[in-house]
Amino acid sequence: MDIEQIKNIKLNFILATARTGSTLLSAMLNAHPNIVSTFEEPFAYNLYPKYKNITKWTSATIQEFCFDFYLFSEGRLEVQFGTKKDLETLLEKNKEYLTVDSAIKIAYLCFFPNKEKKEITTVVDKQLMFHLYLEKIAKNYPDSKFIILHRDPRDQCLTRFKMLKRKNIHQGYYRIAGAWNFVYGKLLRLKTKIGSDRFLEVKYEDLVSNPEIELKKICSFLDITYNNVMLKYDEQINEEVKKTKLDAEILKEFSLFHGGLREKVNTEKIGAWKKDLKTEEANLIWTICGSLAEKIGYTKHENFIKQKIKPTEYLVNFTVYRIRIVTYLYHAFPYFVRYLVKKIKYGKNFKNWVLISKDFYDKNYYNK
């Protein structure tokens, strides 16, 4: 792929909260020969400020870019990324023409190394934290489009609760429902602020019930031709797992949390809350999320009774708001501060301004 093709690649984003089917949607899109669809690696946001004003890229710049790419990784590269050498080689090949935009697109092309990239015209990136800095993403990539993926809050809360339990993390339904309400409330406000023409809303329930209809709608929105190979995403996932030869521990974790991707799409999880949630749990979730959920198109269940919020739940609220405030402050800091925080967090030799140990990059498969 030449540099002009790379420059013309369109960059788009999936917006959602956890356990809404966003990884399923990403897998479906990634099966398309014209799309690379990654999940939960926020480099497009984190690297843009540092490299946006660089007009002449050198080999040293490229090495630093590769270094920073791994620094900001969220640790999911083993499943979907190639190697540092792949990234470095592609950047060096196009060094004379590099800008931050093309460098970031080249980084996307290094994902799924077994996938043929000659026909790639579109990238669709998924990151569950995008709602925190969506305005910056929209500004940095003014031609980008956004897919908001919804799911009935009762099913989402149930699935999220079970997933956290498998990780031995206890979060009550009050907190999980509050997160759903916060994220989608913010996304819908940002949709109005940024411009609704750049957004498409999709429901998980529609995606698994009528995948072809919904995928055609998404392809039309992204200005690409629909390809029914997207319905065979499970075959590609299984083939990818075989080719990649994942470490046993990584494969175990993948199977535990995303094992469903290796099966055909089905509707089994729609309405699971009716069987698995207690009445008071369903009522609590709808008390918190119901107003927004109805605007999105979900329906209140029969015999719903508004729940009173227990005093102890306000303590949970305090903890949640404290976390949100810290997170917002972090993203409000100038880039060099966030960069320094990241280096301190992951560096083992923070003295005399030697901020990063090579061990961190070895663990992230930096030198493969």
Tab-separated table of C-alpha atoms in Angstrom:
chain	number	residue	atom	x	y	z
A	1	MET	CA	0.000	0.000	0.000
A	2	ASP	CA	1.482	3.360	-1.027
A	3	ILE	CA	1.417	6.548	1.034
A	4	GLU	CA	-1.488	8.075	-0.922
A	5	GLN	CA	-3.662	5.050	-0.124
A	6	ILE	CA	-2.648	5.333	3.519
A	7	LYS	CA	-3.507	9.042	3.643
A	8	ASN	CA	-6.963	8.319	2.181
A	9	ILE	CA	-7.871	5.745	4.834
A	10	LYS	CA	-10.922	6.924	6.799
A	11	LEU	CA	-10.740	6.768	10.588
A	12	ASN	CA	-13.973	6.094	12.543
A	13	PHE	CA	-14.910	5.075	16.081
A	14	ILE	CA	-17.281	2.798	18.045
A	15	LEU	CA	-18.681	4.383	21.205
A	16	ALA	CA	-20.130	2.194	23.953
A	17	THR	CA	-19.759	0.989	27.504
A	18	ALA	CA	-18.617	-2.472	28.596
A	19	ARG	CA	-20.638	-5.583	27.700
A	20	THR	CA	-22.761	-3.985	25.004
A	21	GLY	CA	-21.538	-6.097	22.088
A	22	SER	CA	-18.909	-3.630	20.895
A	23	THR	CA	-16.268	-6.348	20.535
A	24	LEU	CA	-18.754	-8.405	18.495
A	25	LEU	CA	-19.416	-5.432	16.221
A	26	SER	CA	-15.687	-4.803	15.894
A	27	ALA	CA	-15.113	-8.458	14.917
A	28	MET	CA	-17.885	-8.287	12.314
A	29	LEU	CA	-16.427	-5.141	10.775
A	30	ASN	CA	-12.899	-6.517	10.828
A	31	ALA	CA	-14.050	-9.457	8.689
A	32	HIS	CA	-14.691	-6.962	5.848
A	33	PRO	CA	-11.754	-6.862	3.384
A	34	ASN	CA	-11.826	-3.039	3.340
A	35	ILE	CA	-11.860	-2.528	7.132
A	36	VAL	CA	-9.421	-2.845	10.006
A	37	SER	CA	-11.378	-2.724	13.259
A	38	THR	CA	-9.359	-2.729	16.478
A	39	PHE	CA	-10.440	-2.674	20.090
A	40	GLU	CA	-9.351	-0.752	23.153
A	41	GLU	CA	-5.969	0.686	22.216
A	42	PRO	CA	-6.147	4.489	22.637
A	43	PHE	CA	-2.985	5.529	20.779
A	44	ALA	CA	-4.906	7.603	18.194
A	45	TYR	CA	-5.851	9.977	20.984
A	46	ASN	CA	-2.718	9.768	23.117
A	47	LEU	CA	-0.040	10.187	20.449
A	48	TYR	CA	-1.685	12.935	18.398
A	49	PRO	CA	-0.700	15.925	20.610
A	50	LYS	CA	2.985	15.016	20.768
A	51	TYR	CA	3.468	14.397	17.045
A	52	LYS	CA	0.958	16.738	15.406
A	53	ASN	CA	3.487	19.538	14.758
A	54	ILE	CA	6.337	17.380	13.508
A	55	THR	CA	6.891	18.060	9.809
A	56	LYS	CA	10.178	16.196	9.292
A	57	TRP	CA	10.277	12.648	10.642
A	58	THR	CA	13.663	11.059	11.285
A	59	SER	CA	14.618	7.535	12.312
A	60	ALA	CA	14.919	8.837	15.874
A	61	THR	CA	11.370	10.232	15.677
A	62	ILE	CA	10.122	6.875	14.435
A	63	GLN	CA	11.852	5.014	17.257
A	64	GLU	CA	10.289	7.382	19.786
A	65	PHE	CA	6.857	6.985	18.165
A	66	CYS	CA	7.153	3.186	18.448
A	67	PHE	CA	8.277	3.566	22.057
A	68	ASP	CA	5.271	5.777	22.870
A	69	PHE	CA	2.888	3.449	21.037
A	70	TYR	CA	3.773	0.686	23.494
A	71	LEU	CA	3.845	3.046	26.456
A	72	PHE	CA	0.186	3.969	25.962
A	73	SER	CA	-0.913	0.434	25.154
A	74	GLU	CA	-3.617	-0.981	27.400
A	75	GLY	CA	-2.068	-4.436	27.308
A	76	ARG	CA	-4.258	-6.061	24.659
A	77	LEU	CA	-1.718	-6.024	21.854
A	78	GLU	CA	-0.855	-9.731	22.101
A	79	VAL	CA	-4.222	-10.736	20.652
A	80	GLN	CA	-4.382	-8.320	17.730
A	81	PHE	CA	-1.087	-6.531	17.002
A	82	GLY	CA	1.935	-7.601	14.975
A	83	THR	CA	5.372	-6.544	16.257
A	84	LYS	CA	7.362	-3.417	16.907
A	85	LYS	CA	9.483	-4.338	13.877
A	86	ASP	CA	6.390	-4.311	11.623
A	87	LEU	CA	5.513	-0.802	12.779
A	88	GLU	CA	9.073	0.489	12.532
A	89	THR	CA	9.565	-0.954	9.027
A	90	LEU	CA	6.367	0.579	7.634
A	91	LEU	CA	7.149	3.966	9.163
A	92	GLU	CA	10.696	3.921	7.795
A	93	LYS	CA	9.425	2.975	4.344
A	94	ASN	CA	7.224	6.098	4.301
A	95	LYS	CA	9.470	8.346	6.419
A	96	GLU	CA	9.762	11.103	3.811
A	97	TYR	CA	5.972	11.620	3.727
A	98	LEU	CA	4.991	11.038	7.363
A	99	THR	CA	2.606	13.224	9.319
A	100	VAL	CA	0.944	12.343	12.611
A	101	ASP	CA	-2.178	11.360	10.692
A	102	SER	CA	-0.404	8.953	8.349
A	103	ALA	CA	1.797	7.553	11.151
A	104	ILE	CA	-1.275	6.690	13.211
A	105	LYS	CA	-2.948	5.080	10.200
A	106	ILE	CA	0.200	3.017	9.609
A	107	ALA	CA	0.003	1.864	13.231
A	108	TYR	CA	-3.540	0.623	12.563
A	109	LEU	CA	-2.291	-1.291	9.520
A	110	CYS	CA	0.035	-3.288	11.806
A	111	PHE	CA	-2.946	-4.797	13.624
A	112	PHE	CA	-4.052	-8.296	12.565
A	113	PRO	CA	-0.808	-9.150	10.728
A	114	ASN	CA	-2.437	-12.151	9.014
A	115	LYS	CA	-5.018	-9.925	7.313
A	116	GLU	CA	-4.404	-8.725	3.758
A	117	LYS	CA	-4.152	-4.911	3.869
A	118	LYS	CA	-3.978	-3.926	0.180
A	119	GLU	CA	-7.700	-3.127	0.010
A	120	ILE	CA	-8.058	-1.344	3.355
A	121	THR	CA	-9.923	1.952	3.036
A	122	THR	CA	-11.432	2.279	6.509
A	123	VAL	CA	-10.401	1.944	10.156
A	124	VAL	CA	-12.984	1.536	12.917
A	125	ASP	CA	-11.512	1.881	16.399
A	126	LYS	CA	-13.244	0.910	19.637
A	127	GLN	CA	-12.296	2.400	23.001
A	128	LEU	CA	-14.621	2.380	26.010
A	129	MET	CA	-13.184	5.641	27.371
A	130	PHE	CA	-13.876	7.759	24.271
A	131	HIS	CA	-16.749	9.584	25.993
A	132	LEU	CA	-14.159	11.288	28.226
A	133	TYR	CA	-12.393	13.042	25.342
A	134	LEU	CA	-14.680	12.670	22.354
A	135	GLU	CA	-14.591	16.374	21.508
A	136	LYS	CA	-10.805	16.207	21.152
A	137	ILE	CA	-11.059	13.078	18.991
A	138	ALA	CA	-13.677	14.787	16.799
A	139	LYS	CA	-11.438	17.857	16.451
A	140	ASN	CA	-8.231	15.909	15.769
A	141	TYR	CA	-9.991	13.778	13.140
A	142	PRO	CA	-12.609	16.104	11.621
A	143	ASP	CA	-13.689	13.606	8.943
A	144	SER	CA	-14.293	10.782	11.411
A	145	LYS	CA	-17.690	9.214	12.085
A	146	PHE	CA	-19.032	7.645	15.277
A	147	ILE	CA	-21.191	4.572	15.894
A	148	ILE	CA	-22.985	4.587	19.260
A	149	LEU	CA	-23.818	1.018	20.260
A	150	HIS	CA	-26.675	0.708	22.769
A	151	ARG	CA	-27.889	-2.235	24.835
A	152	ASP	CA	-30.859	-2.625	27.173
A	153	PRO	CA	-29.437	-1.497	30.545
A	154	ARG	CA	-30.967	-4.476	32.353
A	155	ASP	CA	-29.117	-6.957	30.137
A	156	GLN	CA	-25.948	-4.862	30.105
A	157	CYS	CA	-25.893	-4.569	33.898
A	158	LEU	CA	-26.513	-8.287	34.328
A	159	THR	CA	-23.753	-9.254	31.884
A	160	ARG	CA	-21.342	-6.722	33.379
A	161	PHE	CA	-22.087	-7.967	36.909
A	162	LYS	CA	-21.359	-11.580	35.873
A	163	MET	CA	-18.153	-10.623	34.065
A	164	LEU	CA	-16.830	-8.695	37.076
A	165	LYS	CA	-17.735	-11.618	39.311
A	166	ARG	CA	-15.603	-13.917	37.134
A	167	LYS	CA	-12.753	-11.490	37.787
A	168	ASN	CA	-13.489	-11.608	41.539
A	169	ILE	CA	-14.555	-7.960	41.501
A	170	HIS	CA	-17.734	-7.024	43.316
A	171	GLN	CA	-19.709	-4.083	41.940
A	172	GLY	CA	-23.356	-3.681	42.800
A	173	TYR	CA	-26.089	-3.015	40.257
A	174	TYR	CA	-26.455	0.550	41.508
A	175	ARG	CA	-22.935	1.433	40.413
A	176	ILE	CA	-23.078	-0.497	37.124
A	177	ALA	CA	-26.414	1.069	36.180
A	178	GLY	CA	-25.075	4.500	37.092
A	179	ALA	CA	-22.164	4.002	34.704
A	180	TRP	CA	-24.534	3.021	31.846
A	181	ASN	CA	-26.665	6.101	32.502
A	182	PHE	CA	-23.648	8.396	32.719
A	183	VAL	CA	-21.898	7.154	29.561
A	184	TYR	CA	-24.933	7.159	27.270
A	185	GLY	CA	-26.270	10.408	28.666
A	186	LYS	CA	-22.920	12.027	27.903
A	187	LEU	CA	-22.652	10.451	24.448
A	188	LEU	CA	-26.074	11.684	23.404
A	189	ARG	CA	-25.268	15.197	24.604
A	190	LEU	CA	-21.981	15.091	22.685
A	191	LYS	CA	-23.818	13.877	19.595
A	192	THR	CA	-25.844	17.086	19.611
A	193	LYS	CA	-22.793	19.241	20.366
A	194	ILE	CA	-20.454	17.716	17.762
A	195	GLY	CA	-23.092	17.253	15.049
A	196	SER	CA	-25.620	14.450	14.698
A	197	ASP	CA	-24.685	13.869	11.031
A	198	ARG	CA	-21.418	12.301	12.229
A	199	PHE	CA	-23.234	9.748	14.417
A	200	LEU	CA	-25.137	6.520	13.866
A	201	GLU	CA	-26.996	4.804	16.721
A	202	VAL	CA	-27.267	1.012	16.668
A	203	LYS	CA	-28.872	-1.363	19.180
A	204	TYR	CA	-27.185	-4.604	20.182
A	205	GLU	CA	-30.576	-6.310	20.039
A	206	ASP	CA	-31.034	-5.307	16.385
A	207	LEU	CA	-27.458	-6.274	15.531
A	208	VAL	CA	-27.849	-9.876	16.731
A	209	SER	CA	-31.467	-10.261	15.564
A	210	ASN	CA	-30.959	-8.814	12.062
A	211	PRO	CA	-27.192	-8.634	11.532
A	212	GLU	CA	-27.348	-8.236	7.763
A	213	ILE	CA	-29.771	-5.295	7.940
A	214	GLU	CA	-27.758	-3.521	10.639
A	215	LEU	CA	-24.390	-4.149	8.981
A	216	LYS	CA	-25.715	-2.784	5.680
A	217	LYS	CA	-26.846	0.317	7.562
A	218	ILE	CA	-23.399	0.679	9.154
A	219	CYS	CA	-21.580	0.147	5.845
A	220	SER	CA	-23.746	2.789	4.182
A	221	PHE	CA	-22.946	5.198	7.016
A	222	LEU	CA	-19.213	4.514	6.607
A	223	ASP	CA	-19.435	4.871	2.807
A	224	ILE	CA	-18.259	1.341	2.031
A	225	THR	CA	-19.910	-1.506	0.128
A	226	TYR	CA	-21.570	-4.183	2.250
A	227	ASN	CA	-19.901	-7.608	2.135
A	228	ASN	CA	-21.675	-10.653	3.593
A	229	VAL	CA	-18.337	-12.089	4.715
A	230	MET	CA	-18.942	-10.013	7.845
A	231	LEU	CA	-21.537	-12.595	8.865
A	232	LYS	CA	-18.727	-15.189	8.932
A	233	TYR	CA	-16.644	-13.272	11.466
A	234	ASP	CA	-16.530	-16.344	13.758
A	235	GLU	CA	-14.686	-18.368	11.112
A	236	GLN	CA	-12.076	-15.636	10.793
A	237	ILE	CA	-11.701	-15.351	14.579
A	238	ASN	CA	-11.119	-19.105	14.907
A	239	GLU	CA	-8.615	-19.041	12.050
A	240	GLU	CA	-6.816	-16.054	13.581
A	241	VAL	CA	-6.544	-17.788	16.966
A	242	LYS	CA	-4.971	-20.827	15.266
A	243	LYS	CA	-2.487	-18.751	13.271
A	244	THR	CA	-1.495	-16.476	16.147
A	245	LYS	CA	-0.800	-19.369	18.556
A	246	LEU	CA	-1.708	-17.396	21.635
A	247	ASP	CA	-0.099	-18.039	24.973
A	248	ALA	CA	-2.250	-20.464	27.021
A	249	GLU	CA	-3.006	-17.816	29.664
A	250	ILE	CA	-4.019	-15.207	27.089
A	251	LEU	CA	-6.177	-17.736	25.233
A	252	LYS	CA	-7.847	-18.702	28.507
A	253	GLU	CA	-8.683	-15.056	29.273
A	254	PHE	CA	-9.903	-14.461	25.713
A	255	SER	CA	-12.180	-17.524	25.915
A	256	LEU	CA	-13.482	-16.470	29.325
A	257	PHE	CA	-14.537	-12.964	28.308
A	258	HIS	CA	-14.888	-13.123	24.505
A	259	GLY	CA	-15.488	-16.818	23.816
A	260	GLY	CA	-18.786	-15.970	22.140
A	261	LEU	CA	-16.886	-14.400	19.240
A	262	ARG	CA	-15.907	-17.894	18.137
A	263	GLU	CA	-19.559	-18.813	17.590
A	264	LYS	CA	-22.248	-17.703	15.150
A	265	VAL	CA	-24.235	-14.622	16.123
A	266	ASN	CA	-27.357	-15.480	18.126
A	267	THR	CA	-30.117	-13.862	20.171
A	268	GLU	CA	-29.738	-15.991	23.320
A	269	LYS	CA	-28.630	-13.089	25.518
A	270	ILE	CA	-31.502	-10.755	24.612
A	271	GLY	CA	-33.821	-10.446	27.606
A	272	ALA	CA	-31.671	-12.675	29.840
A	273	TRP	CA	-32.411	-10.230	32.654
A	274	LYS	CA	-36.030	-11.474	32.785
A	275	LYS	CA	-34.802	-14.829	34.057
A	276	ASP	CA	-31.636	-13.924	35.960
A	277	LEU	CA	-32.418	-10.609	37.665
A	278	LYS	CA	-34.451	-10.384	40.848
A	279	THR	CA	-37.460	-8.082	40.646
A	280	GLU	CA	-35.875	-5.508	42.936
A	281	GLU	CA	-32.658	-5.576	40.885
A	282	ALA	CA	-34.510	-4.952	37.617
A	283	ASN	CA	-36.492	-2.176	39.312
A	284	LEU	CA	-33.307	-0.562	40.654
A	285	ILE	CA	-31.655	-0.564	37.230
A	286	TRP	CA	-34.752	0.905	35.566
A	287	THR	CA	-35.109	3.504	38.311
A	288	ILE	CA	-31.611	4.750	37.445
A	289	CYS	CA	-31.606	4.210	33.671
A	290	GLY	CA	-35.264	4.146	32.665
A	291	SER	CA	-35.729	7.754	31.616
A	292	LEU	CA	-32.774	7.678	29.212
A	293	ALA	CA	-33.456	4.092	28.107
A	294	GLU	CA	-36.980	5.028	27.007
A	295	LYS	CA	-35.601	7.884	24.900
A	296	ILE	CA	-33.290	5.393	23.192
A	297	GLY	CA	-36.216	3.053	22.552
A	298	TYR	CA	-36.285	0.501	25.367
A	299	THR	CA	-39.491	-0.349	27.208
A	300	LYS	CA	-40.260	-0.328	30.908
A	301	HIS	CA	-41.138	-3.785	32.242
A	302	GLU	CA	-44.564	-4.631	33.620
A	303	ASN	CA	-45.146	-4.128	37.332
A	304	PHE	CA	-42.169	-1.773	37.555
A	305	ILE	CA	-41.970	-0.056	40.947
A	306	LYS	CA	-39.563	2.821	41.416
A	307	GLN	CA	-36.920	1.881	43.949
A	308	LYS	CA	-35.787	4.078	46.784
A	309	ILE	CA	-32.054	4.613	46.808
A	310	LYS	CA	-30.481	3.274	49.993
A	311	PRO	CA	-28.308	5.700	51.990
A	312	THR	CA	-25.332	3.361	51.540
A	313	GLU	CA	-25.574	3.804	47.780
A	314	TYR	CA	-24.721	7.479	48.127
A	315	LEU	CA	-21.344	6.397	49.469
A	316	VAL	CA	-20.893	4.431	46.230
A	317	ASN	CA	-21.823	7.610	44.356
A	318	PHE	CA	-19.141	9.525	46.214
A	319	THR	CA	-16.513	6.945	45.242
A	320	VAL	CA	-17.644	6.941	41.599
A	321	TYR	CA	-17.635	10.743	41.346
A	322	ARG	CA	-14.185	10.871	42.923
A	323	ILE	CA	-12.857	8.454	40.275
A	324	ARG	CA	-14.516	10.461	37.505
A	325	ILE	CA	-13.080	13.730	38.793
A	326	VAL	CA	-9.557	12.269	38.925
A	327	THR	CA	-9.978	10.843	35.411
A	328	TYR	CA	-11.267	14.151	34.043
A	329	LEU	CA	-8.422	16.044	35.688
A	330	TYR	CA	-5.909	13.639	34.157
A	331	HIS	CA	-7.280	14.188	30.658
A	332	ALA	CA	-7.541	17.948	31.247
A	333	PHE	CA	-3.799	18.190	31.982
A	334	PRO	CA	-1.450	19.320	29.223
A	335	TYR	CA	-0.105	16.416	27.200
A	336	PHE	CA	3.401	16.488	28.682
A	337	VAL	CA	1.914	15.995	32.181
A	338	ARG	CA	-0.113	12.947	31.095
A	339	TYR	CA	2.941	11.625	29.304
A	340	LEU	CA	5.054	12.010	32.429
A	341	VAL	CA	2.400	10.344	34.601
A	342	LYS	CA	2.316	7.388	32.219
A	343	LYS	CA	6.087	7.049	32.288
A	344	ILE	CA	6.244	7.259	36.075
A	345	LYS	CA	3.483	4.688	36.401
A	346	TYR	CA	5.203	2.131	34.186
A	347	GLY	CA	8.857	3.022	34.673
A	348	LYS	CA	10.973	1.161	37.203
A	349	ASN	CA	14.026	3.434	37.117
A	350	PHE	CA	12.532	6.848	37.797
A	351	LYS	CA	15.626	8.681	38.960
A	352	ASN	CA	17.885	11.193	37.281
A	353	TRP	CA	15.133	11.559	34.660
A	354	VAL	CA	15.682	8.022	33.369
A	355	LEU	CA	11.971	7.385	33.230
A	356	ILE	CA	11.443	4.073	31.482
A	357	SER	CA	12.973	0.664	31.951
A	358	LYS	CA	13.436	-1.641	28.966
A	359	ASP	CA	11.628	-4.367	30.958
A	360	PHE	CA	8.297	-2.645	30.366
A	361	TYR	CA	8.674	-2.897	26.618
A	362	ASP	CA	9.949	-6.475	26.759
A	363	LYS	CA	6.793	-7.434	28.644
A	364	ASN	CA	4.727	-5.709	25.967
A	365	TYR	CA	6.446	-7.684	23.215
A	366	TYR	CA	8.265	-4.535	22.170
A	367	ASN	CA	11.329	-6.319	20.843
A	368	LYS	CA	9.683	-9.211	19.006
